Short mmCIF file of C-alpha atoms and ligand atoms in Angstrom, two decimals:
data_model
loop_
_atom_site.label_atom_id
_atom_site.label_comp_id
_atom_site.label_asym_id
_atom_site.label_seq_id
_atom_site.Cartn_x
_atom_site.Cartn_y
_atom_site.Cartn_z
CA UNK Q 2 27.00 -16.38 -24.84
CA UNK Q 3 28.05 -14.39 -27.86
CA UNK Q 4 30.85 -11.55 -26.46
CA UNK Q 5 31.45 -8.36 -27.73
CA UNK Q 6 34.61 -7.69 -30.07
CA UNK Q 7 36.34 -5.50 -26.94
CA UNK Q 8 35.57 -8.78 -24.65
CA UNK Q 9 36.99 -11.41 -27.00
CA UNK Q 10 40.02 -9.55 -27.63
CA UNK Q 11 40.77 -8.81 -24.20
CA UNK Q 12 40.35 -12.48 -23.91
CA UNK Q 13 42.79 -13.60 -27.00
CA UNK Q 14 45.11 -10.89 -24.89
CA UNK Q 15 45.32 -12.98 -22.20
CA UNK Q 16 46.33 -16.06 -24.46
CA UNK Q 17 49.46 -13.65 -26.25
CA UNK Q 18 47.24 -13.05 -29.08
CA UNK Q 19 48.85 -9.97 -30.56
CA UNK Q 20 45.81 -7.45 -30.77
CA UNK Q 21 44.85 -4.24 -31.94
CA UNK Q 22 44.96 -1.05 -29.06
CA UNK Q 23 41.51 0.06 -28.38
CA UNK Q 24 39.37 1.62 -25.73
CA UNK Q 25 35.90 1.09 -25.02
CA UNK Q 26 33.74 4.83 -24.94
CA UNK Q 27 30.14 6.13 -23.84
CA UNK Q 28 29.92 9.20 -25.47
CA UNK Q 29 31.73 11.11 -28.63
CA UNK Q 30 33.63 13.24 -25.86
CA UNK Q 31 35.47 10.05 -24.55
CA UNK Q 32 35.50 8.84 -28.17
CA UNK Q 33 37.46 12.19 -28.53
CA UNK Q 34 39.46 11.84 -25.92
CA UNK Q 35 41.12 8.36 -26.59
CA UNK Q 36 41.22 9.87 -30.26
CA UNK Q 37 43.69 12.66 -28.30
CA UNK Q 38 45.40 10.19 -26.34
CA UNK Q 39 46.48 7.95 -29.45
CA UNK Q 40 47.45 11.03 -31.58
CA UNK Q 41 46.98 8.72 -34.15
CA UNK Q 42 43.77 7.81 -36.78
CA UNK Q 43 41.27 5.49 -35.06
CA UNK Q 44 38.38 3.30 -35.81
CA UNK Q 45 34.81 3.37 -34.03
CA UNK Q 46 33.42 0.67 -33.58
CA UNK Q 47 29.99 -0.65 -32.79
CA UNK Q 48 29.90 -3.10 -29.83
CA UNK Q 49 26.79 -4.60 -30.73
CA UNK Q 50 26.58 -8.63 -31.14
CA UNK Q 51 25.91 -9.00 -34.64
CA UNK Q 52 28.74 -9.27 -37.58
CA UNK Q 53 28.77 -7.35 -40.41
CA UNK Q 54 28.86 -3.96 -38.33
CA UNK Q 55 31.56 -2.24 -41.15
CA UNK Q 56 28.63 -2.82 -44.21
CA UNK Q 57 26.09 -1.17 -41.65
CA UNK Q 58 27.81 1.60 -40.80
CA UNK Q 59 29.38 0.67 -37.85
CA UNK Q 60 32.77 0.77 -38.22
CA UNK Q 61 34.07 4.22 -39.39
CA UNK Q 62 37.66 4.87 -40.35
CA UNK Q 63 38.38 8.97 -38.14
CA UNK Q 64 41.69 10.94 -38.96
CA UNK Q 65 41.47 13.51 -36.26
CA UNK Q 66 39.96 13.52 -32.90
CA UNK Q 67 36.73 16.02 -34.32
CA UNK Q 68 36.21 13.42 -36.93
CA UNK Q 69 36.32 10.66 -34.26
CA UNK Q 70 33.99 12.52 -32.26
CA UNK Q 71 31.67 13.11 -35.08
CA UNK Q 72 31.16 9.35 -35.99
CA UNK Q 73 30.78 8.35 -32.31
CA UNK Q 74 27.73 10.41 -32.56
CA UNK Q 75 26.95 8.85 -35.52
CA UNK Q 76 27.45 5.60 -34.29
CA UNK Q 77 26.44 5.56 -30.30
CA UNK Q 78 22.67 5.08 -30.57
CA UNK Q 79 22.63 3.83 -34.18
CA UNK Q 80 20.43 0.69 -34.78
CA UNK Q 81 21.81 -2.20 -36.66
CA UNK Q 82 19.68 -5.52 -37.10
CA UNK Q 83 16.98 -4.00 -34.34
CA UNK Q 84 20.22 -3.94 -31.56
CA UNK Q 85 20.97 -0.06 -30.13
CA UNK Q 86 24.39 0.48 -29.87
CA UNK Q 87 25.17 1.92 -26.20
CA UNK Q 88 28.73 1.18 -26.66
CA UNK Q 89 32.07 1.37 -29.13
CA UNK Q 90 35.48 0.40 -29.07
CA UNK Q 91 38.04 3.14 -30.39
CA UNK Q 92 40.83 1.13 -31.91
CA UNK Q 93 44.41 2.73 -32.96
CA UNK Q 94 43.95 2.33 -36.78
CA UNK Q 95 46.17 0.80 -39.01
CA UNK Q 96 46.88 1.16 -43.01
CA UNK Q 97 45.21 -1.98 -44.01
CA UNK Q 98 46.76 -1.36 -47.80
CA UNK Q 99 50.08 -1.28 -46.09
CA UNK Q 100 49.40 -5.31 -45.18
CA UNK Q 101 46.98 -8.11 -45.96
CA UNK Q 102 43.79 -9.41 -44.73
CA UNK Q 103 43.24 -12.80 -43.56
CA UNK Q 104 40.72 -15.08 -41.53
CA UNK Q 105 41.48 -17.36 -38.83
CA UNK Q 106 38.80 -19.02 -37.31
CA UNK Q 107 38.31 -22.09 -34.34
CA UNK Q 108 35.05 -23.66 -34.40
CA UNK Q 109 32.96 -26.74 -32.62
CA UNK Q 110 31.99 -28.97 -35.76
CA UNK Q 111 29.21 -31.46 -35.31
CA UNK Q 112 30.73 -33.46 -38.76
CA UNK Q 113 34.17 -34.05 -37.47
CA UNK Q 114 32.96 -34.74 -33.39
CA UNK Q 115 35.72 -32.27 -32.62
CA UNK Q 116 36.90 -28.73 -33.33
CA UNK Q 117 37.75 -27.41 -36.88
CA UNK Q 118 40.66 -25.05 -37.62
CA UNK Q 119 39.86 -22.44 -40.61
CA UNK Q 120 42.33 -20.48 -42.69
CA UNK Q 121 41.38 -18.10 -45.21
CA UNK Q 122 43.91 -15.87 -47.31
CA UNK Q 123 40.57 -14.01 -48.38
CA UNK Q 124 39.90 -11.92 -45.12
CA UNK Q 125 38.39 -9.04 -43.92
CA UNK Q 126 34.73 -9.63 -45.51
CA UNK Q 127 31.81 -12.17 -44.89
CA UNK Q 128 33.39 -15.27 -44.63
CA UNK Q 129 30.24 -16.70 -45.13
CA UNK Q 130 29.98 -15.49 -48.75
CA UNK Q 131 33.95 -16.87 -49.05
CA UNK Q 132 32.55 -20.00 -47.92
CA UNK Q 133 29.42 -20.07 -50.14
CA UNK Q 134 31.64 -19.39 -53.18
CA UNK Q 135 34.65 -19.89 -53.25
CA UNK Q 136 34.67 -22.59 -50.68
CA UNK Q 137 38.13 -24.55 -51.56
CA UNK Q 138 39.91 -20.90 -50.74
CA UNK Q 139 39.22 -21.90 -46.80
CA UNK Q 140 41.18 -24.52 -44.99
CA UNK Q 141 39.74 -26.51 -42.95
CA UNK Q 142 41.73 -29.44 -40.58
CA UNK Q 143 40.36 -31.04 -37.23
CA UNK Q 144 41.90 -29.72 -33.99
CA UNK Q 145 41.80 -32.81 -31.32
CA UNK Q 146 40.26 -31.52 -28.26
CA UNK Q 147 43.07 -33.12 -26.07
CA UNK Q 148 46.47 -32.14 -27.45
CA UNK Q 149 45.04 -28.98 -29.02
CA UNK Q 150 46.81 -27.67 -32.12
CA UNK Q 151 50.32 -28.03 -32.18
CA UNK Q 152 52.85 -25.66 -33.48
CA UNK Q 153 53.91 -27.81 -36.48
CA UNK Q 154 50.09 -28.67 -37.47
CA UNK Q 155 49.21 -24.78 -37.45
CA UNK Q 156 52.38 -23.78 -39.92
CA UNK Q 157 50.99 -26.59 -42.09
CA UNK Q 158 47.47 -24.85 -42.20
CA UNK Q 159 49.27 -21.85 -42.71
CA UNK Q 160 51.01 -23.03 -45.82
CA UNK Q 161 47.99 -24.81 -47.16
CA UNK Q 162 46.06 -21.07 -47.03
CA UNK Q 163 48.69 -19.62 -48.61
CA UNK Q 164 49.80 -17.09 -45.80
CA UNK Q 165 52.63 -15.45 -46.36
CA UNK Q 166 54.76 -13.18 -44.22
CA UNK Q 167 55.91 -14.56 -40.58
CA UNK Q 168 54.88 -17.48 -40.54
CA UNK Q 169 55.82 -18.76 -37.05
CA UNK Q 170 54.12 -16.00 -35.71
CA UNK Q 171 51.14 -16.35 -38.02
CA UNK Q 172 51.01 -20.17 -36.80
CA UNK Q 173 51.66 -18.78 -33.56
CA UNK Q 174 48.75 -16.85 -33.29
CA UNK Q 175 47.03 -19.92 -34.55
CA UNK Q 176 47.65 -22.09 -31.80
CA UNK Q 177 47.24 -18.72 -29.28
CA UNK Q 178 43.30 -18.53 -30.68
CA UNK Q 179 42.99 -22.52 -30.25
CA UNK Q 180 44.01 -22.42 -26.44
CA UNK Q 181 41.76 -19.53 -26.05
CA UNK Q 182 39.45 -21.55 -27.26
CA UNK Q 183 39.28 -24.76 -25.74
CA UNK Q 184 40.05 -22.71 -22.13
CA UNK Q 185 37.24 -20.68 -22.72
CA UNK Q 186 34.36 -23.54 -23.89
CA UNK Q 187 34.43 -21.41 -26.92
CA UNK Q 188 31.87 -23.01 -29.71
CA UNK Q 189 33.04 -20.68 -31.66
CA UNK Q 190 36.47 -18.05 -32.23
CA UNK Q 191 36.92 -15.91 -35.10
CA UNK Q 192 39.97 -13.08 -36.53
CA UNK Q 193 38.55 -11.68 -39.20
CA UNK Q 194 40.52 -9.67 -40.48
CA UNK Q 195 43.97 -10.72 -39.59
CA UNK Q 196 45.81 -8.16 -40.32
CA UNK Q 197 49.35 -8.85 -41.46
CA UNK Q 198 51.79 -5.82 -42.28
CA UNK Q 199 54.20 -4.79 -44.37
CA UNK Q 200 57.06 -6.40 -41.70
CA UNK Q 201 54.56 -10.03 -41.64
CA UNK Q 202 54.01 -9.74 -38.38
CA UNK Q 203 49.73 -10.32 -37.46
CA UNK Q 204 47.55 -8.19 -35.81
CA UNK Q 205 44.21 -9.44 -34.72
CA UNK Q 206 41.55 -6.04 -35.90
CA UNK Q 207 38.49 -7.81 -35.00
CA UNK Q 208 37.02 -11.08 -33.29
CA UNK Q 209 33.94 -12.91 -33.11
CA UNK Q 210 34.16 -14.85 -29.60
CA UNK Q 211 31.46 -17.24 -28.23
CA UNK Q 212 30.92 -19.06 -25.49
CA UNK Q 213 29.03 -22.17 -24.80
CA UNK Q 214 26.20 -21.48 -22.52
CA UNK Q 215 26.32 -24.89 -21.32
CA UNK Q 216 29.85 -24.48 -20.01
CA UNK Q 217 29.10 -20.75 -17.88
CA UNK Q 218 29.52 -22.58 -14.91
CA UNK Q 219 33.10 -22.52 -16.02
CA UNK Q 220 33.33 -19.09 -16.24
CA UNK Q 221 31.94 -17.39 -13.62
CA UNK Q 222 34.37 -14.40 -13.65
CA UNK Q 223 32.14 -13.66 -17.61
CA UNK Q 224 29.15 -13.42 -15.88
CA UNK Q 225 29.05 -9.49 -15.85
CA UNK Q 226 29.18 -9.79 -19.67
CA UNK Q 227 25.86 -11.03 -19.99
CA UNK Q 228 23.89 -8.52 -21.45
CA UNK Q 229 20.13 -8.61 -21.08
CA UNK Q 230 19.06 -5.82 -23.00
CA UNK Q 231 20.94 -8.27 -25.77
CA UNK Q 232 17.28 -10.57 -25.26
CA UNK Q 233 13.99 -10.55 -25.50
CA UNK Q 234 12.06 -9.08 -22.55
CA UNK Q 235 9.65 -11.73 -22.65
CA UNK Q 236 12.88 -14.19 -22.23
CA UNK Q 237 14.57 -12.46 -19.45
CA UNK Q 238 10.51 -12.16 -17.79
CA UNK Q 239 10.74 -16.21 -18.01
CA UNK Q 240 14.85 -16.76 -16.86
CA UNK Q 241 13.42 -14.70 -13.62
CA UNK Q 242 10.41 -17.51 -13.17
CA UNK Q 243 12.83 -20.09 -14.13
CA UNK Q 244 11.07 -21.03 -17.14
CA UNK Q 245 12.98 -22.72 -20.60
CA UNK Q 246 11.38 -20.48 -22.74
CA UNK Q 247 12.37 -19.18 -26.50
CA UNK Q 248 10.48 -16.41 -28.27
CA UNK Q 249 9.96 -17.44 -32.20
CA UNK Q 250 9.80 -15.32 -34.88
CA UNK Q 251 6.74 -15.00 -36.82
CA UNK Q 252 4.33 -17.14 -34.72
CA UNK Q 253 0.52 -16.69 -33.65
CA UNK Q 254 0.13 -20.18 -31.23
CA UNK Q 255 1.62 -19.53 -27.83
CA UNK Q 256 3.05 -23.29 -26.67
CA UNK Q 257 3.40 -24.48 -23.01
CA UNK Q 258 3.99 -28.05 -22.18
CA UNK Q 259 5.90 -30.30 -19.46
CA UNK Q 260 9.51 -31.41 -20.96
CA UNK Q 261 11.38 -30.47 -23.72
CA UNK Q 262 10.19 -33.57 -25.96
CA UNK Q 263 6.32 -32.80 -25.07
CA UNK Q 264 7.30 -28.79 -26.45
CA UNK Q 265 9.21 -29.84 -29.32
CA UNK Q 266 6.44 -31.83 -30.77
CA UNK Q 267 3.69 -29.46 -29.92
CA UNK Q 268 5.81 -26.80 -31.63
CA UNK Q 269 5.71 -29.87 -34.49
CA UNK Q 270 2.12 -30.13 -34.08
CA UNK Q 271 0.93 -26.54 -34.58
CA UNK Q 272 3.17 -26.22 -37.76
CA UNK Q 273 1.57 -29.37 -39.14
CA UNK Q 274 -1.91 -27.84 -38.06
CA UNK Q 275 -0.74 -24.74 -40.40
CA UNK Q 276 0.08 -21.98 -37.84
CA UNK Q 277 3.28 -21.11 -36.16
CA UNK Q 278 4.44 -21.49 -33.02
CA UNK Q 279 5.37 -18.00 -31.28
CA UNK Q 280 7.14 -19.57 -28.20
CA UNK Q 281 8.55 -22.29 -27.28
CA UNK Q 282 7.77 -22.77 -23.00
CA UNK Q 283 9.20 -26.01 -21.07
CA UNK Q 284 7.14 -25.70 -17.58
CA UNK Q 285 9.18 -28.46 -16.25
CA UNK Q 286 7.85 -31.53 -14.03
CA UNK Q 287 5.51 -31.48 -11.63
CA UNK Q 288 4.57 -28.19 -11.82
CA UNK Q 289 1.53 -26.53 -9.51
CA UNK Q 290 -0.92 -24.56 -10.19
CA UNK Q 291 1.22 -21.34 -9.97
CA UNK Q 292 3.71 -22.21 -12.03
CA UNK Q 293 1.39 -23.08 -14.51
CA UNK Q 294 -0.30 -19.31 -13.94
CA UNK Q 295 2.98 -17.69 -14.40
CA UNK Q 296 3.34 -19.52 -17.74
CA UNK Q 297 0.15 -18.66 -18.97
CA UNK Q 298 0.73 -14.55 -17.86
CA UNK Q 299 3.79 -14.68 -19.89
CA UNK Q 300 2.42 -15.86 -23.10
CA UNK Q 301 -0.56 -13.95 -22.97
CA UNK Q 302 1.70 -10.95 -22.71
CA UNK Q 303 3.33 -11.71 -26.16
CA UNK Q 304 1.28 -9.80 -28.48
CA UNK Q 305 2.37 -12.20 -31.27
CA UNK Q 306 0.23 -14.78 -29.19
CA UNK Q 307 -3.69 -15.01 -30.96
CA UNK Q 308 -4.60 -18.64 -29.18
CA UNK Q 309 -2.36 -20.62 -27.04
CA UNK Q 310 -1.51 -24.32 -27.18
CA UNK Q 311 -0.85 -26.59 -23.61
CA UNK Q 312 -0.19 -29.77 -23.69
CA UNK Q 313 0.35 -31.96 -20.94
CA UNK Q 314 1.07 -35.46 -20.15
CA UNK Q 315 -0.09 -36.12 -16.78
CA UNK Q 316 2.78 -37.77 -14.77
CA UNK Q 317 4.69 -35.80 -12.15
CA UNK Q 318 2.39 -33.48 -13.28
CA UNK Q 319 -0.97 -33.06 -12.03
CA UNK Q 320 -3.77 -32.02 -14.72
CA UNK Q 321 -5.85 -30.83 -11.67
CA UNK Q 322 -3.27 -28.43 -11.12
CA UNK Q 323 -2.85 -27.08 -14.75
CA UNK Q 324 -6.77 -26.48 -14.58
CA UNK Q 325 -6.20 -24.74 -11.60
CA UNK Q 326 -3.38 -22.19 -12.74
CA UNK Q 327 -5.31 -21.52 -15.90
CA UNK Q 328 -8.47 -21.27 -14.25
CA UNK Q 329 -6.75 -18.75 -11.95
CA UNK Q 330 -5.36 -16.80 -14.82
CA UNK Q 331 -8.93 -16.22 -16.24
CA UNK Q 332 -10.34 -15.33 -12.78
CA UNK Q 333 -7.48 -12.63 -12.76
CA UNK Q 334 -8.59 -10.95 -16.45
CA UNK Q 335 -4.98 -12.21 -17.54
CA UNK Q 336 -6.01 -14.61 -20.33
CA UNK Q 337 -7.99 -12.74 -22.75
CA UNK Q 338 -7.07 -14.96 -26.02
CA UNK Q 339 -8.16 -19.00 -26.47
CA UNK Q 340 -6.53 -21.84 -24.45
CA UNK Q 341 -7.08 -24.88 -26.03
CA UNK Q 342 -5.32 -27.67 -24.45
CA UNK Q 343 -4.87 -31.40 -24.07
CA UNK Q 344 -4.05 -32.51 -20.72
CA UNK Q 345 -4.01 -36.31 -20.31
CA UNK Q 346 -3.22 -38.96 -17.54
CA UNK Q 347 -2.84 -37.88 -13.69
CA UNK Q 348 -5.59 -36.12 -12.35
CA UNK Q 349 -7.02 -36.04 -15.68
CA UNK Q 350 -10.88 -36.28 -14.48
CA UNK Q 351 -10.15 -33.70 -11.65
CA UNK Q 352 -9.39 -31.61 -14.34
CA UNK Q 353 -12.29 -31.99 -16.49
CA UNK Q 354 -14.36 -31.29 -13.43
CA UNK Q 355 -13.00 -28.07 -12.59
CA UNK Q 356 -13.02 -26.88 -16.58
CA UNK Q 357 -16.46 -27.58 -16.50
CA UNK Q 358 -17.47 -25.53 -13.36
CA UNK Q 359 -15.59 -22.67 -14.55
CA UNK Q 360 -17.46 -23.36 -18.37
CA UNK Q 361 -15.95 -20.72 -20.30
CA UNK Q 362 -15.15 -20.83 -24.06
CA UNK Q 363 -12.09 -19.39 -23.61
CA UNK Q 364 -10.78 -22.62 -22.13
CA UNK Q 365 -11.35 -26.14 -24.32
CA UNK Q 366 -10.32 -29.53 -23.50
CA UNK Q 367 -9.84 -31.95 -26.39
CA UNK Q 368 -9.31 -35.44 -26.15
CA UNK Q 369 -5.87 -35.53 -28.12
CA UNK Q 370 -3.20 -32.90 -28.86
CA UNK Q 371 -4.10 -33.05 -32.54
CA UNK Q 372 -7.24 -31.43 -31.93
CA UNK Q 373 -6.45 -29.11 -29.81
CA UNK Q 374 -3.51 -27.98 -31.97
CA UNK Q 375 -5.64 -27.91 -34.88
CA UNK Q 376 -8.21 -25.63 -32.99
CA UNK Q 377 -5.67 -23.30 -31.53
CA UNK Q 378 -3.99 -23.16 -34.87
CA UNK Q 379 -7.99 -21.81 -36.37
CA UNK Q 380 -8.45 -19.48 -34.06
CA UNK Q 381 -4.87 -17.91 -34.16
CA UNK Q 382 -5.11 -17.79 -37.70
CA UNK Q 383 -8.24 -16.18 -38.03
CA UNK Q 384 -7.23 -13.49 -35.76
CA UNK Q 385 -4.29 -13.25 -37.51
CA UNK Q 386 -5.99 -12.89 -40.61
CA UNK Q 387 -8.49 -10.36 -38.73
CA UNK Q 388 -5.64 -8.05 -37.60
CA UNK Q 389 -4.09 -7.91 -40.86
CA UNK Q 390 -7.22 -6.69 -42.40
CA UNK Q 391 -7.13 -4.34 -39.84
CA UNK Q 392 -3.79 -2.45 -40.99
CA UNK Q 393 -4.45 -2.25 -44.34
CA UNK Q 394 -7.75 -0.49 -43.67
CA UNK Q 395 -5.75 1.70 -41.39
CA UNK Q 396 -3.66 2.88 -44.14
P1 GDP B 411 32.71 -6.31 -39.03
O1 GDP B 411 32.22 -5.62 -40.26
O2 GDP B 411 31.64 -6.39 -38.00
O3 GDP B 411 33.33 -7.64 -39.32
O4 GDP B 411 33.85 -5.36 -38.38
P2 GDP B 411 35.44 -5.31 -38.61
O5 GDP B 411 36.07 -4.99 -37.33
O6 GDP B 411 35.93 -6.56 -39.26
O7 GDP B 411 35.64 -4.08 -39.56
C1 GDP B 411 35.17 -4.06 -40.87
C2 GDP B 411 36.24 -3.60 -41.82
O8 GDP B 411 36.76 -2.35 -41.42
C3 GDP B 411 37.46 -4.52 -41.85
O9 GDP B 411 37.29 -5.60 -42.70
C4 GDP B 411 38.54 -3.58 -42.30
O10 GDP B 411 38.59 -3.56 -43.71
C5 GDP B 411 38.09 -2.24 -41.79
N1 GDP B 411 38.95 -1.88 -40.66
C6 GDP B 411 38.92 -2.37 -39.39
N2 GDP B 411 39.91 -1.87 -38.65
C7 GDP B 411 40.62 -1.04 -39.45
C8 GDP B 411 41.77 -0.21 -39.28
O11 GDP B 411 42.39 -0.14 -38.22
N3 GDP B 411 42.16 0.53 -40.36
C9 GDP B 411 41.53 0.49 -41.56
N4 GDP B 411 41.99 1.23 -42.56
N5 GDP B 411 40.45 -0.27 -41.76
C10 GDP B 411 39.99 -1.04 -40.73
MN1 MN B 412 35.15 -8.55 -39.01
#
């Protein structure tokens, strides 16, 4: 669960970090008003989880409370990267050519099996580009997960970046982000910039702050931060029917299958068969015939969706009972586009039985999930191909 920059500093708060003053605003007029209240320049800030808000135009730089309300109006409302900001944070701004930028960052790194510790003297923009470049400018050294990074390992990182002003409280804040970190199942914890002043003391401006979604049960008190307007509809339509379900970008197959591994390799499958997946939809074990009816609705909803792909192997699962909910979805008028599917083992014959009553050629069996991959994957891209001739005529 990604937070947003007022959440993950509130957080590194709680750990001592020493953070920037800000309140989070609604509308220009409280924008204004905490504007008044600092008697001081502020920054507004879009709360919107993406990074790279400043290059957007998301993070503007107000003298005076007018000017502050101005670029809330600006801001509040603005889209960056398809997300609507409803939200900023007004921050009590600082003279960042007074001080120096830096990046601290925590992460969860596959390579090492453990966490890595990153310090960058070149703060304040994309680390990512930093990284890309210039890549022996960041610092990287392996925080164990069970003592956690000790004072005297964090001035050494500190040294290596070439930080300089306080460093105790630089390496401070350093080991302040790590325990944050590892309290919080963070898989990821970022200060970019850290702000150090004229004095060298560090100021943390903003923060990237993620959770493990694995570990929410840990953190139950977070659980109002979850933002659904943050997901896809069709992905907060499938967490209500309990579905594992992804939207993909760019895809015309829909997918459904039973297990992860069965879904991975259709997804797999329909690549190989030259389409692209547009979902990726676990249905679970065992599922009935409604289940499987649910499934299909919400595919056939995504208008991405030209043919869709099941595949089932009939364990737990019944194939009768697949038939059945996709059977029930074409009774209803809710499947309207291709199923072609491959539904083997229990029940299998039941199945074919019922398909064959119902004898529509909206719904194919095939013997393997090759073919019926390869025929989903022709019919998607046809109407694909159909629709696209479609706009350009319409131009
Ligand atoms: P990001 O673009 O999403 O990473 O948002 P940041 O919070 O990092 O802000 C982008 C840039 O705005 C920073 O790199 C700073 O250069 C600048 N900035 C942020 N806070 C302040 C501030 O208090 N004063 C000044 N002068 N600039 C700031
Ligand atoms: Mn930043």
């Amino acid at each position: 669960m990604k937070l947003h920059e007022y959440q993950g500093k509130e957080i590194l708060r709680q750990f001592g970090v020493n953070v920037q003053e800000g309140r989070v605003a609604k509308t220009p007029d409280e924008v204004r008003q905490i504007a008044r209240d600092y008697g001081d320049a502020v920054v507004v800030k879009a709360q919107v989880h993406v990074g790279g808000r400043g290059k957007a135009g998301g993070v503007k730089f107000s003298p005076t409370p007018d000017k502050a309300y101005e670029n809330g109006e600006k801001i509040l409302g603005m889209d960056i990267k398809g997300l609507t900001v409803n939200k900023v944070l007004v921050t009590r701004a600082v003279d960042i050519d007074a001080g120096v930028e830096y990046y601290i960052g925590m992460i969860v790194d596959r390579n090492v099996q453990s966490f890595t510790l990153m310090a960058s003297a070149e703060g304040g923009v994309d680390i990512e580009e930093v990284a890309a470049e210039t890549p022996e400018k960041i610092v990287h050294y392996r925080v164990d997960p069970i003592t956690g990074l000790r004072p005297y390992e964090a001035r050494a990182v500190a040294i290596q970046a070439g930080f300089k002003g306080n460093l105790n409280k630089i390496a401070d804040m350093m080991v302040k982000l790590s325990q944050a970190a590892l309290a919080r199942d963070a898989v990821l914890v970022e200060i970019n910039p850290l702000f150090v002043d004229a004095s060298g003391t560090p100021l943390a401006l903003d923060t990237k702050f993620e959770i493990d979604d694995n570990a929410m049960y840990r953190h139950k008190d977070l659980a109002d931060w979850r933002e659904m307007e943050a997901e896809h509809p069709l992905e907060i339509e499938a967490s209500k029917y309990g579905f594992a379900y992804v939207k993909l970008d760019d895809g015309n197959v829909g997918v459904l299958g039973n297990g992860a591994g069965i879904v991975m390799t259709s997804l797999d499958v329909v690549n190989r068969a030259g389409a692209k997946p547009a979902n990726f939809l676990d249905i679970g074990g065992g599922a009935k015939a409604e289940i499987v009816y649910n499934a299909v609705k919400l595919v056939s909803k995504d208008t991405d969706v030209k043919a869709i792909f099941i595949n089932i192997f009939g364990g737990i699962t019944r194939a009768d009972e697949v038939a059945k909910g996709v059977i029930q979805a074409l009774k209803d008028g809710i499947l309207t586009k291709p199923v072609r599917m491959r539904i083997a083992g229990t029940a299998e014959e039941e199945a074919k039985a019922l398909l064959a009553e119902v004898n529509s050629p909206l719904i194919q069996m095939y013997p393997n999930m090759f073919d019926a991959a390869a025929e989903a994957a022709k019919e998607a891209n046809a109407a694909s191909a159909a629709a696209s001739t479609k706009t350009v005529e319409n131009k």
